[in-house]
């Protein structure tokens, strides 16, 4: 019982944070419209996220970009053998705020606030996979101050710390059958608030010609140390009340490092194309040790993730003095390996299709629009490491997932 509980709770408590899951890239309206490329693009203060070295080449002394998205995620699950069907529909509202200031010709500073993790999955309570997850809600806010140095007209470097604050809330049933004396399924809710951590980032931009830019950006691994989170057990039968007591828990949650390299080329003074290659070092997430402060004790939950790649393509075209249109496409690989596909992170390889535009009202003020459709490859997968009665049991079926996200932002500079 003790091992069963600890393993199942850990699977729920951590996977949404670490998995690719719904980690949809939505960190800037201009760059999202271009397939979320940007490591070698100088468009606006959004460069603080994509490559902070780029702010050295912004024309204006002061720049600000503010934007937000409505994220609609839909997941359908089906197991034809047992005639199981389930669906999860969720809405998220990620946002970003960027501001830069050119102190001197060679020194620029900036501040970025954005939400790279902000997803949710909400299955029906007590559905067939409820022993893995009923629902989960995650939010993480990144705060990133930056200093950029322009070495010369061809090269700049930048970097700074990243402060992260966030919370996670989730609920699952204890196992596939436990219920109280009234027939109510036994479940547990876990919630950790105010979890904080520090990381850092660094970027480099090189302009070998007037039309070609090359960029590099690194974002470090960040370990979220959850301490004293609340674990609440509900509808516990009498025979288990000595074990399933409300308690607190501790866990270390590693967020993997990311490396991005890319280039952009200005074919004409109206047409710009860009390519980014991104590698996320998910391999750091092999398993997780978590300690519950009751009889459940400490457990290790296997995940066995692998490093994953994303290939991004984007273009923008200046149609008129006031209108710029953009489009993009990207391929995003899943870090989840066979046998580890859990319904709290129903993520498979995906393809993203993006579009958008800017309407520049005047020299200082413009409005940015973006649109993303993210289609996940249909998969027939399972999670094979849920322990019940001392044995690992499998849960799986066919998953179909898609994300649709319109976004709007404003840019201001002088």
Tab-separated table of C-alpha atoms in Angstrom:
chain	number	residue	atom	x	y	z
A	1	UNK	CA	0.000	0.000	0.000
A	2	UNK	CA	2.709	2.432	0.970
A	3	UNK	CA	4.688	1.931	-2.221
A	4	UNK	CA	1.567	2.035	-4.367
A	5	UNK	CA	0.455	5.332	-2.937
A	6	UNK	CA	3.788	7.032	-3.114
A	7	UNK	CA	4.451	6.046	-6.700
A	8	UNK	CA	1.043	7.093	-7.939
A	9	UNK	CA	1.132	10.392	-6.118
A	10	UNK	CA	4.510	11.223	-7.541
A	11	UNK	CA	3.402	10.514	-11.041
A	12	UNK	CA	0.727	13.104	-10.612
A	13	UNK	CA	2.715	15.646	-8.693
A	14	UNK	CA	5.513	16.108	-11.138
A	15	UNK	CA	4.865	15.100	-14.686
A	16	UNK	CA	2.895	18.124	-15.747
A	17	UNK	CA	5.689	20.371	-14.601
A	18	UNK	CA	8.421	18.561	-16.474
A	19	UNK	CA	6.798	17.002	-19.471
A	20	UNK	CA	6.485	18.690	-22.794
A	21	UNK	CA	2.772	18.407	-22.136
A	22	UNK	CA	1.075	21.668	-23.046
A	23	UNK	CA	4.246	23.679	-22.963
A	24	UNK	CA	3.123	25.647	-26.010
A	25	UNK	CA	5.545	28.349	-27.100
A	26	UNK	CA	3.684	31.658	-26.795
A	27	UNK	CA	6.330	34.178	-25.732
A	28	UNK	CA	5.684	37.018	-28.170
A	29	UNK	CA	3.117	37.915	-30.825
A	30	UNK	CA	5.523	38.970	-33.592
A	31	UNK	CA	7.758	35.941	-33.157
A	32	UNK	CA	4.894	33.499	-32.602
A	33	UNK	CA	3.442	34.549	-35.962
A	34	UNK	CA	6.824	33.596	-37.493
A	35	UNK	CA	6.749	30.026	-36.180
A	36	UNK	CA	8.125	31.209	-32.826
A	37	UNK	CA	11.519	31.891	-34.422
A	38	UNK	CA	13.575	34.763	-33.044
A	39	UNK	CA	17.082	33.822	-31.947
A	40	UNK	CA	18.443	35.718	-34.982
A	41	UNK	CA	15.634	38.254	-35.441
A	42	UNK	CA	15.548	41.867	-34.220
A	43	UNK	CA	11.913	42.934	-34.243
A	44	UNK	CA	10.994	44.353	-30.857
A	45	UNK	CA	11.534	43.963	-27.117
A	46	UNK	CA	10.420	40.321	-27.563
A	47	UNK	CA	14.122	39.646	-28.223
A	48	UNK	CA	14.537	39.526	-24.436
A	49	UNK	CA	13.087	36.014	-24.522
A	50	UNK	CA	14.370	34.719	-27.866
A	51	UNK	CA	17.890	36.162	-27.704
A	52	UNK	CA	18.592	39.044	-25.298
A	53	UNK	CA	21.700	40.026	-27.280
A	54	UNK	CA	19.330	41.278	-29.970
A	55	UNK	CA	18.174	44.277	-27.913
A	56	UNK	CA	21.540	45.918	-28.647
A	57	UNK	CA	20.416	46.368	-32.260
A	58	UNK	CA	16.938	47.808	-31.624
A	59	UNK	CA	16.573	51.233	-33.243
A	60	UNK	CA	14.589	52.947	-30.485
A	61	UNK	CA	16.033	54.032	-27.157
A	62	UNK	CA	12.980	52.680	-25.282
A	63	UNK	CA	10.837	49.702	-26.333
A	64	UNK	CA	7.945	47.872	-24.725
A	65	UNK	CA	5.911	44.896	-25.960
A	66	UNK	CA	2.874	43.525	-24.109
A	67	UNK	CA	0.787	40.601	-25.270
A	68	UNK	CA	-1.476	37.735	-24.318
A	69	UNK	CA	-3.085	34.642	-25.801
A	70	UNK	CA	-6.240	32.643	-25.360
A	71	UNK	CA	-5.174	29.006	-25.473
A	72	UNK	CA	-7.798	26.365	-26.234
A	73	UNK	CA	-6.572	22.790	-25.740
A	74	UNK	CA	-8.526	19.655	-26.557
A	75	UNK	CA	-7.569	16.028	-25.861
A	76	UNK	CA	-9.639	12.970	-26.804
A	77	UNK	CA	-8.949	9.508	-25.416
A	78	UNK	CA	-10.341	6.212	-26.664
A	79	UNK	CA	-9.745	2.574	-25.788
A	80	UNK	CA	-11.707	0.404	-28.211
A	81	UNK	CA	-10.999	-2.838	-26.324
A	82	UNK	CA	-12.919	-1.673	-23.245
A	83	UNK	CA	-15.101	0.918	-25.044
A	84	UNK	CA	-13.620	3.772	-22.991
A	85	UNK	CA	-14.018	7.360	-24.213
A	86	UNK	CA	-12.984	10.578	-22.482
A	87	UNK	CA	-12.273	14.177	-23.399
A	88	UNK	CA	-10.484	17.123	-21.778
A	89	UNK	CA	-11.135	20.728	-22.859
A	90	UNK	CA	-9.169	23.532	-21.247
A	91	UNK	CA	-8.527	27.244	-21.668
A	92	UNK	CA	-5.320	29.063	-20.706
A	93	UNK	CA	-4.235	32.715	-20.787
A	94	UNK	CA	-0.427	32.979	-21.066
A	95	UNK	CA	1.005	36.502	-21.254
A	96	UNK	CA	4.277	38.349	-21.774
A	97	UNK	CA	5.643	41.806	-20.923
A	98	UNK	CA	8.989	43.063	-22.254
A	99	UNK	CA	10.746	46.431	-21.850
A	100	UNK	CA	14.196	47.581	-22.975
A	101	UNK	CA	16.217	50.776	-22.547
A	102	UNK	CA	19.376	51.815	-24.370
A	103	UNK	CA	21.588	53.371	-21.684
A	104	UNK	CA	24.435	54.168	-24.070
A	105	UNK	CA	25.240	53.159	-27.626
A	106	UNK	CA	26.977	50.012	-26.305
A	107	UNK	CA	24.937	49.215	-23.178
A	108	UNK	CA	21.258	48.206	-23.078
A	109	UNK	CA	19.124	46.814	-20.263
A	110	UNK	CA	15.779	45.049	-20.199
A	111	UNK	CA	13.172	43.324	-18.093
A	112	UNK	CA	11.004	40.392	-19.248
A	113	UNK	CA	8.027	38.746	-17.523
A	114	UNK	CA	6.475	35.742	-19.258
A	115	UNK	CA	4.672	32.429	-18.632
A	116	UNK	CA	6.266	29.462	-20.426
A	117	UNK	CA	4.291	27.008	-18.276
A	118	UNK	CA	0.586	27.645	-17.802
A	119	UNK	CA	-1.362	24.558	-18.734
A	120	UNK	CA	-4.243	22.498	-17.428
A	121	UNK	CA	-5.846	19.127	-18.032
A	122	UNK	CA	-9.327	18.386	-16.686
A	123	UNK	CA	-10.767	14.904	-17.188
A	124	UNK	CA	-14.121	13.828	-15.745
A	125	UNK	CA	-13.822	12.883	-12.071
A	126	UNK	CA	-13.436	9.091	-11.631
A	127	UNK	CA	-12.898	8.425	-15.344
A	128	UNK	CA	-11.096	5.226	-16.376
A	129	UNK	CA	-7.653	6.827	-15.985
A	130	UNK	CA	-8.445	8.556	-12.689
A	131	UNK	CA	-5.773	6.507	-10.873
A	132	UNK	CA	-3.247	8.541	-12.913
A	133	UNK	CA	-4.968	11.934	-12.949
A	134	UNK	CA	-8.375	13.597	-12.674
A	135	UNK	CA	-7.247	17.180	-13.169
A	136	UNK	CA	-4.171	19.358	-12.941
A	137	UNK	CA	-3.473	23.093	-13.097
A	138	UNK	CA	-0.012	24.592	-13.427
A	139	UNK	CA	1.273	28.159	-13.606
A	140	UNK	CA	4.839	29.448	-13.676
A	141	UNK	CA	5.912	33.073	-14.122
A	142	UNK	CA	9.443	33.913	-15.245
A	143	UNK	CA	11.032	37.282	-14.349
A	144	UNK	CA	14.206	38.009	-16.295
A	145	UNK	CA	16.352	41.143	-15.950
A	146	UNK	CA	18.959	41.494	-18.693
A	147	UNK	CA	22.141	43.410	-19.546
A	148	UNK	CA	23.285	43.521	-23.182
A	149	UNK	CA	26.621	44.771	-24.477
A	150	UNK	CA	27.162	45.809	-28.091
A	151	UNK	CA	30.759	44.862	-28.838
A	152	UNK	CA	30.642	46.438	-32.285
A	153	UNK	CA	28.191	46.834	-35.171
A	154	UNK	CA	28.441	43.124	-35.914
A	155	UNK	CA	28.317	41.452	-32.507
A	156	UNK	CA	26.595	41.694	-29.157
A	157	UNK	CA	26.326	39.563	-26.027
A	158	UNK	CA	23.795	39.535	-23.206
A	159	UNK	CA	22.721	37.639	-20.115
A	160	UNK	CA	21.139	37.754	-16.729
A	161	UNK	CA	19.360	35.818	-13.991
A	162	UNK	CA	15.883	34.286	-14.204
A	163	UNK	CA	13.575	34.219	-11.182
A	164	UNK	CA	10.666	31.765	-11.325
A	165	UNK	CA	7.561	31.702	-9.161
A	166	UNK	CA	4.632	29.361	-9.608
A	167	UNK	CA	2.163	26.865	-8.269
A	168	UNK	CA	0.714	23.470	-9.136
A	169	UNK	CA	-2.613	21.928	-8.121
A	170	UNK	CA	-3.751	18.443	-8.996
A	171	UNK	CA	-6.133	15.649	-8.095
A	172	UNK	CA	-6.176	11.889	-8.721
A	173	UNK	CA	-7.730	8.742	-7.324
A	174	UNK	CA	-5.566	6.557	-5.097
A	175	UNK	CA	-5.907	3.486	-7.291
A	176	UNK	CA	-8.347	1.849	-9.700
A	177	UNK	CA	-10.889	0.659	-7.102
A	178	UNK	CA	-10.498	2.118	-3.595
A	179	UNK	CA	-13.609	3.819	-2.200
A	180	UNK	CA	-15.081	4.688	1.179
A	181	UNK	CA	-17.972	2.900	2.884
A	182	UNK	CA	-20.484	4.969	0.868
A	183	UNK	CA	-18.951	4.014	-2.465
A	184	UNK	CA	-17.171	7.322	-3.067
A	185	UNK	CA	-13.835	6.865	-4.832
A	186	UNK	CA	-10.824	7.751	-2.674
A	187	UNK	CA	-8.721	10.568	-4.097
A	188	UNK	CA	-5.968	12.976	-3.121
A	189	UNK	CA	-5.416	16.655	-3.955
A	190	UNK	CA	-1.905	18.056	-3.957
A	191	UNK	CA	-1.142	21.752	-4.027
A	192	UNK	CA	2.109	23.665	-3.810
A	193	UNK	CA	2.032	27.480	-3.843
A	194	UNK	CA	4.781	30.053	-3.967
A	195	UNK	CA	7.403	27.679	-5.333
A	196	UNK	CA	10.419	29.741	-6.420
A	197	UNK	CA	13.763	29.096	-8.079
A	198	UNK	CA	16.629	30.822	-9.905
A	199	UNK	CA	18.286	30.214	-13.237
A	200	UNK	CA	20.108	32.224	-15.854
A	201	UNK	CA	20.302	32.845	-19.564
A	202	UNK	CA	22.845	34.101	-22.079
A	203	UNK	CA	22.758	35.093	-25.724
A	204	UNK	CA	24.998	36.081	-28.592
A	205	UNK	CA	24.156	37.722	-31.900
A	206	UNK	CA	26.497	38.038	-34.865
A	207	UNK	CA	25.807	39.963	-38.093
A	208	UNK	CA	28.386	38.829	-40.663
A	209	UNK	CA	26.736	40.912	-43.408
A	210	UNK	CA	24.102	43.639	-43.628
A	211	UNK	CA	21.467	41.014	-44.471
A	212	UNK	CA	22.463	37.957	-42.430
A	213	UNK	CA	22.125	37.469	-38.669
A	214	UNK	CA	23.242	34.444	-36.622
A	215	UNK	CA	22.037	33.900	-33.071
A	216	UNK	CA	22.673	31.693	-30.039
A	217	UNK	CA	20.705	31.530	-26.824
A	218	UNK	CA	21.025	29.340	-23.725
A	219	UNK	CA	18.546	29.048	-20.874
A	220	UNK	CA	19.798	27.081	-17.881
A	221	UNK	CA	18.199	24.198	-16.060
A	222	UNK	CA	16.091	25.434	-13.177
A	223	UNK	CA	15.242	23.319	-10.150
A	224	UNK	CA	11.923	24.116	-8.522
A	225	UNK	CA	12.203	23.113	-4.867
A	226	UNK	CA	8.695	22.551	-3.545
A	227	UNK	CA	8.717	22.458	0.235
A	228	UNK	CA	5.748	21.923	2.522
A	229	UNK	CA	3.089	21.505	-0.175
A	230	UNK	CA	-0.337	20.326	0.992
A	231	UNK	CA	-1.584	16.773	0.337
A	232	UNK	CA	-5.274	16.233	1.211
A	233	UNK	CA	-6.930	12.804	1.089
A	234	UNK	CA	-10.672	12.526	0.476
A	235	UNK	CA	-13.241	9.729	0.977
A	236	UNK	CA	-10.766	7.459	2.726
A	237	UNK	CA	-12.138	4.069	3.901
A	238	UNK	CA	-11.752	3.249	7.586
A	239	UNK	CA	-9.058	0.587	7.060
A	240	UNK	CA	-6.743	3.096	5.299
A	241	UNK	CA	-7.236	6.130	7.533
A	242	UNK	CA	-4.069	5.376	9.480
A	243	UNK	CA	-2.015	5.679	6.270
A	244	UNK	CA	-3.832	8.223	4.120
A	245	UNK	CA	-3.596	11.129	6.531
A	246	UNK	CA	-3.493	14.730	5.363
A	247	UNK	CA	0.093	15.884	5.283
A	248	UNK	CA	2.734	17.947	3.478
A	249	UNK	CA	5.293	16.911	0.894
A	250	UNK	CA	8.673	18.005	-0.501
A	251	UNK	CA	9.938	17.598	-4.035
A	252	UNK	CA	12.633	18.943	-6.352
A	253	UNK	CA	11.308	19.722	-9.820
A	254	UNK	CA	14.006	20.160	-12.513
A	255	UNK	CA	13.108	22.280	-15.538
A	256	UNK	CA	15.531	21.361	-18.331
A	257	UNK	CA	18.076	23.582	-20.023
A	258	UNK	CA	17.421	24.793	-23.579
A	259	UNK	CA	19.824	25.675	-26.381
A	260	UNK	CA	18.689	27.574	-29.473
A	261	UNK	CA	20.719	28.501	-32.545
A	262	UNK	CA	19.495	29.975	-35.781
A	263	UNK	CA	19.802	32.525	-38.526
A	264	UNK	CA	17.759	35.052	-40.427
A	265	UNK	CA	18.268	36.512	-43.876
A	266	UNK	CA	16.831	39.704	-45.333
A	267	UNK	CA	16.284	38.966	-49.022
A	268	UNK	CA	14.908	42.455	-49.688
A	269	UNK	CA	14.052	45.430	-47.509
A	270	UNK	CA	10.543	43.906	-47.295
A	271	UNK	CA	11.146	40.148	-46.948
A	272	UNK	CA	12.855	38.452	-43.995
A	273	UNK	CA	13.085	34.680	-43.381
A	274	UNK	CA	14.294	32.906	-40.232
A	275	UNK	CA	15.192	29.440	-38.974
A	276	UNK	CA	15.642	28.292	-35.368
A	277	UNK	CA	16.851	24.958	-34.035
A	278	UNK	CA	15.999	24.298	-30.405
A	279	UNK	CA	17.189	21.417	-28.232
A	280	UNK	CA	15.659	20.850	-24.812
A	281	UNK	CA	17.639	18.687	-22.446
A	282	UNK	CA	14.729	16.655	-21.102
A	283	UNK	CA	17.117	13.756	-20.491
A	284	UNK	CA	17.772	15.220	-17.059
A	285	UNK	CA	14.322	13.995	-16.058
A	286	UNK	CA	14.914	10.282	-15.434
A	287	UNK	CA	12.975	10.037	-12.208
A	288	UNK	CA	11.999	12.053	-9.204
A	289	UNK	CA	12.379	11.510	-5.485
A	290	UNK	CA	9.584	12.932	-3.353
A	291	UNK	CA	9.035	12.784	0.381
A	292	UNK	CA	5.596	12.717	2.002
A	293	UNK	CA	5.484	13.576	5.670
A	294	UNK	CA	3.178	10.721	6.674
A	295	UNK	CA	3.156	6.936	6.431
A	296	UNK	CA	3.324	7.075	2.631
A	297	UNK	CA	7.001	7.998	2.925
A	298	UNK	CA	9.514	8.560	0.116
A	299	UNK	CA	9.262	7.247	-3.420
A	300	UNK	CA	11.011	7.383	-6.775
A	301	UNK	CA	8.814	7.875	-9.824
A	302	UNK	CA	10.292	6.814	-13.207
A	303	UNK	CA	9.883	9.112	-16.242
A	304	UNK	CA	12.902	8.296	-18.422
A	305	UNK	CA	12.489	11.300	-20.724
A	306	UNK	CA	14.826	11.942	-23.629
A	307	UNK	CA	16.253	15.158	-25.069
A	308	UNK	CA	14.006	16.602	-27.764
A	309	UNK	CA	14.350	18.918	-30.757
A	310	UNK	CA	12.236	21.618	-32.395
A	311	UNK	CA	12.761	22.958	-35.929
A	312	UNK	CA	11.183	26.342	-36.619
A	313	UNK	CA	10.703	28.293	-39.832
A	314	UNK	CA	9.287	31.810	-40.198
A	315	UNK	CA	8.983	34.748	-42.549
A	316	UNK	CA	7.694	38.302	-42.501
A	317	UNK	CA	6.782	40.605	-45.374
A	318	UNK	CA	6.303	44.373	-45.192
A	319	UNK	CA	3.215	44.787	-47.370
A	320	UNK	CA	2.838	48.549	-46.837
A	321	UNK	CA	4.310	51.252	-44.612
A	322	UNK	CA	1.738	50.305	-41.951
A	323	UNK	CA	1.171	46.561	-42.468
A	324	UNK	CA	3.577	43.665	-41.918
A	325	UNK	CA	2.316	40.101	-42.443
A	326	UNK	CA	3.936	36.964	-41.030
A	327	UNK	CA	3.761	33.188	-41.280
A	328	UNK	CA	5.557	30.158	-39.877
A	329	UNK	CA	5.737	26.442	-39.287
A	330	UNK	CA	7.514	24.207	-36.827
A	331	UNK	CA	8.084	20.575	-35.862
A	332	UNK	CA	8.276	19.838	-32.141
A	333	UNK	CA	9.410	16.411	-30.938
A	334	UNK	CA	8.019	14.827	-27.788
A	335	UNK	CA	10.402	13.890	-24.932
A	336	UNK	CA	8.096	11.059	-23.808
A	337	UNK	CA	9.319	7.535	-24.537
A	338	UNK	CA	7.231	4.404	-25.120
A	339	UNK	CA	5.602	3.107	-21.955
A	340	UNK	CA	5.691	6.502	-20.197
A	341	UNK	CA	2.751	8.227	-21.917
A	342	UNK	CA	0.522	9.440	-19.063
A	343	UNK	CA	-2.829	11.253	-19.429
A	344	UNK	CA	-1.729	14.258	-17.321
A	345	UNK	CA	0.696	15.065	-20.175
A	346	UNK	CA	-0.932	13.667	-23.331
A	347	UNK	CA	1.819	14.982	-25.584
A	348	UNK	CA	3.162	13.471	-28.747
A	349	UNK	CA	5.186	14.847	-31.667
A	350	UNK	CA	3.466	17.957	-32.996
A	351	UNK	CA	3.406	20.372	-35.913
A	352	UNK	CA	2.641	24.055	-35.436
A	353	UNK	CA	1.137	26.374	-38.067
A	354	UNK	CA	1.305	30.108	-37.361
A	355	UNK	CA	0.281	33.413	-38.936
A	356	UNK	CA	-0.132	37.034	-37.925
A	357	UNK	CA	0.358	40.681	-38.738
A	358	UNK	CA	1.258	44.074	-37.325
A	359	UNK	CA	-0.653	47.260	-38.004
A	360	UNK	CA	1.590	50.237	-37.267
A	361	UNK	CA	-0.654	53.171	-36.357
A	362	UNK	CA	2.281	55.561	-36.230
A	363	UNK	CA	6.033	55.500	-35.767
A	364	UNK	CA	5.707	54.747	-32.060
A	365	UNK	CA	2.643	52.528	-31.675
A	366	UNK	CA	1.576	49.258	-33.328
A	367	UNK	CA	-0.811	46.354	-32.728
A	368	UNK	CA	0.314	42.743	-33.260
A	369	UNK	CA	-1.964	39.801	-33.994
A	370	UNK	CA	-1.028	36.113	-34.040
A	371	UNK	CA	-2.681	32.761	-34.587
A	372	UNK	CA	-1.384	29.269	-33.744
A	373	UNK	CA	-2.777	25.849	-34.596
A	374	UNK	CA	-0.795	23.032	-32.992
A	375	UNK	CA	-1.630	19.518	-34.130
A	376	UNK	CA	-0.294	16.550	-32.179
A	377	UNK	CA	0.319	13.290	-34.001
A	378	UNK	CA	-2.311	10.731	-33.035
A	379	UNK	CA	-0.798	8.067	-30.852
A	380	UNK	CA	-1.747	4.724	-29.369
A	381	UNK	CA	0.320	4.811	-26.198
A	382	UNK	CA	0.334	3.730	-22.575
A	383	UNK	CA	1.789	4.385	-19.160
A	384	UNK	CA	3.158	1.066	-17.858
A	385	UNK	CA	4.599	1.982	-14.460
A	386	UNK	CA	1.601	2.420	-12.159
A	387	UNK	CA	2.145	0.026	-9.248
A	388	UNK	CA	-0.833	-1.801	-7.777
A	389	UNK	CA	-0.616	-4.881	-5.572
A	390	UNK	CA	3.129	-4.885	-6.025
A	391	UNK	CA	2.881	-5.182	-9.803
A	392	UNK	CA	3.150	-2.624	-12.585
A	393	UNK	CA	-0.107	-2.200	-14.509
A	394	UNK	CA	-0.629	-0.483	-17.822
A	395	UNK	CA	-3.178	2.128	-18.882
A	396	UNK	CA	-3.414	3.261	-22.463
A	397	UNK	CA	-5.383	3.893	-25.592
A	398	UNK	CA	-5.541	6.290	-28.490
A	399	UNK	CA	-4.930	9.995	-27.836
A	400	UNK	CA	-5.867	12.823	-30.212
A	401	UNK	CA	-4.714	16.315	-29.177
A	402	UNK	CA	-4.813	19.810	-30.653
A	403	UNK	CA	-4.237	23.388	-29.495
A	404	UNK	CA	-5.662	26.575	-30.993
A	405	UNK	CA	-4.467	29.964	-29.796
A	406	UNK	CA	-5.217	33.494	-31.047
A	407	UNK	CA	-3.126	36.293	-29.552
A	408	UNK	CA	-2.918	40.075	-29.465
A	409	UNK	CA	-0.212	42.494	-28.364
A	410	UNK	CA	0.969	46.069	-28.568
A	411	UNK	CA	4.392	47.527	-29.178
A	412	UNK	CA	5.529	51.024	-28.265
A	413	UNK	CA	8.875	52.666	-28.755
A	414	UNK	CA	10.630	55.986	-29.139
